[in-house]
């Protein structure tokens, strides 16, 4: 699987790996393995939320936490779904090998240490079950747990972010497929997403043919924020206490 090809789908799909000739920051694997964050080292997560808070200056820290979480969830779904659609297999995204640099932006924020011959698990076939294992169970469940330890954010909001991120990845693949004439890619992405949304944690997070989310990521509460394209609201709530989270 040539993971460099994923970047053709869009920036959120791009992934740097140990096979690249020039890894970001010009040294060894940048960042920390996400497994360390999931195991309780919250410093990288705190750093990312701090950076988002400094950039958006929201009135509550949970707004910055939600924005940070949504961005990482989007990266994880995009990489896995992109690999499944383009190559028919799910990239080996084990948290021990997927390194995260919270101070960097896409695509330099993630770096995958590829397994050597005979090491680790090979890429899994592109099935709903494989995607669920690779992203939802291996990353999103422990990420939500870590995020709630760092900042008080509701589980409903975090799973709403996960559903929104998955729907956005499907839309991006659909746009790419329209531009390239690869209708099969769009159908594969839609079919896999439908299976993923059948899970109780993701079911009901989005609705309708456009997959508009049913909860709010709180971005509208940032001073320079607004409504996302799939926002549950038609207009920003008049009261800052009103939220769909």
Tab-separated table of C-alpha atoms in Angstrom, residues 44-165:
chain	number	residue	atom	x	y	z
A	44	UNK	CA	0.374	16.283	24.517
A	45	UNK	CA	-3.413	16.518	24.641
A	46	UNK	CA	-3.261	19.458	27.034
A	47	UNK	CA	-0.753	21.162	24.754
A	48	UNK	CA	-3.048	20.779	21.756
A	49	UNK	CA	-6.082	22.106	23.625
A	50	UNK	CA	-3.981	25.029	24.894
A	51	UNK	CA	-2.943	25.865	21.332
A	52	UNK	CA	-6.532	25.752	20.095
A	53	UNK	CA	-7.661	27.868	23.036
A	54	UNK	CA	-4.978	30.460	22.287
A	55	UNK	CA	-6.002	30.566	18.634
A	56	UNK	CA	-9.777	30.770	19.150
A	57	UNK	CA	-9.992	32.312	22.657
A	58	UNK	CA	-13.290	30.608	23.512
A	59	UNK	CA	-15.072	31.458	26.780
A	60	UNK	CA	-14.856	27.846	27.954
A	61	UNK	CA	-12.041	25.331	27.698
A	62	UNK	CA	-14.427	22.595	26.558
A	63	UNK	CA	-14.941	24.520	23.300
A	64	UNK	CA	-11.222	24.297	22.541
A	65	UNK	CA	-11.204	20.643	23.621
A	66	UNK	CA	-14.047	19.861	21.229
A	67	UNK	CA	-12.338	21.597	18.302
A	68	UNK	CA	-9.089	19.751	19.028
A	69	UNK	CA	-10.897	16.422	19.303
A	70	UNK	CA	-12.840	16.944	16.084
A	71	UNK	CA	-9.655	17.644	14.149
A	72	UNK	CA	-7.907	14.499	15.321
A	73	UNK	CA	-10.999	12.345	14.784
A	74	UNK	CA	-11.214	13.667	11.226
A	75	UNK	CA	-7.589	12.747	10.569
A	76	UNK	CA	-8.042	9.208	11.867
A	77	UNK	CA	-11.222	8.462	9.915
A	78	UNK	CA	-9.850	10.047	6.738
A	79	UNK	CA	-6.629	8.031	6.688
A	80	UNK	CA	-8.331	4.727	7.418
A	81	UNK	CA	-11.287	5.238	5.074
A	82	UNK	CA	-9.035	6.606	2.349
A	83	UNK	CA	-6.848	3.510	2.484
A	84	UNK	CA	-9.896	1.265	2.414
A	85	UNK	CA	-11.360	3.033	-0.624
A	86	UNK	CA	-8.188	3.517	-2.669
A	87	UNK	CA	-6.322	0.317	-1.834
A	88	UNK	CA	-8.940	-2.109	-0.562
A	89	UNK	CA	-7.221	-2.392	2.816
A	90	UNK	CA	-7.050	-0.514	6.100
A	91	UNK	CA	-3.626	0.948	6.965
A	92	UNK	CA	-1.971	-0.536	10.088
A	93	UNK	CA	-2.716	2.367	12.439
A	94	UNK	CA	-1.769	0.766	15.750
A	95	UNK	CA	-1.621	3.470	18.463
A	96	UNK	CA	1.878	2.283	19.366
A	97	UNK	CA	3.119	3.152	15.858
A	98	UNK	CA	1.031	6.212	15.043
A	99	UNK	CA	2.883	9.262	16.375
A	100	UNK	CA	1.160	12.575	17.040
A	101	UNK	CA	2.758	16.031	17.148
A	102	UNK	CA	0.172	18.273	18.836
A	103	UNK	CA	2.016	21.464	17.884
A	104	UNK	CA	1.941	20.720	14.153
A	105	UNK	CA	-0.850	20.995	11.606
A	106	UNK	CA	-2.019	18.642	8.876
A	107	UNK	CA	-0.306	16.678	7.375
A	108	UNK	CA	2.699	16.920	9.679
A	109	UNK	CA	0.740	16.168	12.839
A	110	UNK	CA	0.676	12.398	12.238
A	111	UNK	CA	3.591	10.097	11.402
A	112	UNK	CA	3.283	6.346	11.060
A	113	UNK	CA	6.111	3.999	11.947
A	114	UNK	CA	5.729	1.272	9.367
A	115	UNK	CA	6.275	-2.282	10.600
A	116	UNK	CA	9.335	-4.072	9.290
A	117	UNK	CA	9.244	-7.520	7.696
A	118	UNK	CA	7.535	-9.895	10.075
A	119	UNK	CA	6.614	-7.108	12.509
A	120	UNK	CA	3.157	-6.065	13.549
A	121	UNK	CA	-0.106	-6.754	11.819
A	122	UNK	CA	-0.455	-6.465	8.042
A	123	UNK	CA	-2.988	-4.134	6.502
A	124	UNK	CA	-6.483	-5.516	7.052
A	125	UNK	CA	-9.033	-6.029	4.266
A	126	UNK	CA	-11.366	-3.085	3.736
A	127	UNK	CA	-14.358	-4.167	5.800
A	128	UNK	CA	-16.605	-2.325	8.225
A	129	UNK	CA	-15.276	-4.507	11.035
A	130	UNK	CA	-11.651	-3.738	10.197
A	131	UNK	CA	-12.316	0.006	10.071
A	132	UNK	CA	-14.187	-0.130	13.352
A	133	UNK	CA	-11.327	-1.959	15.026
A	134	UNK	CA	-8.647	0.313	13.540
A	135	UNK	CA	-10.294	3.657	14.308
A	136	UNK	CA	-13.301	3.452	16.596
A	137	UNK	CA	-12.000	0.892	19.079
A	138	UNK	CA	-8.247	1.425	18.840
A	139	UNK	CA	-8.368	5.237	18.802
A	140	UNK	CA	-11.698	6.991	19.310
A	141	UNK	CA	-12.761	5.127	22.447
A	142	UNK	CA	-9.479	5.718	24.343
A	143	UNK	CA	-9.168	9.231	22.874
A	144	UNK	CA	-12.586	10.156	24.256
A	145	UNK	CA	-11.592	8.769	27.643
A	146	UNK	CA	-8.358	10.781	27.643
A	147	UNK	CA	-10.110	13.937	26.462
A	148	UNK	CA	-12.660	13.710	29.255
A	149	UNK	CA	-9.830	13.357	31.757
A	150	UNK	CA	-8.206	16.499	30.364
A	151	UNK	CA	-11.369	18.607	30.013
A	152	UNK	CA	-14.991	18.119	31.054
A	153	UNK	CA	-16.635	17.311	27.712
A	154	UNK	CA	-19.796	15.270	27.297
A	155	UNK	CA	-19.612	11.824	25.668
A	156	UNK	CA	-22.502	12.817	23.378
A	157	UNK	CA	-20.515	15.748	22.030
A	158	UNK	CA	-17.421	13.599	21.429
A	159	UNK	CA	-19.340	10.884	19.594
A	160	UNK	CA	-21.105	13.621	17.643
A	161	UNK	CA	-17.661	14.850	16.610
A	162	UNK	CA	-16.707	11.314	15.584
A	163	UNK	CA	-19.836	10.953	13.459
A	164	UNK	CA	-19.355	14.376	11.892
A	165	UNK	CA	-15.707	13.570	11.098
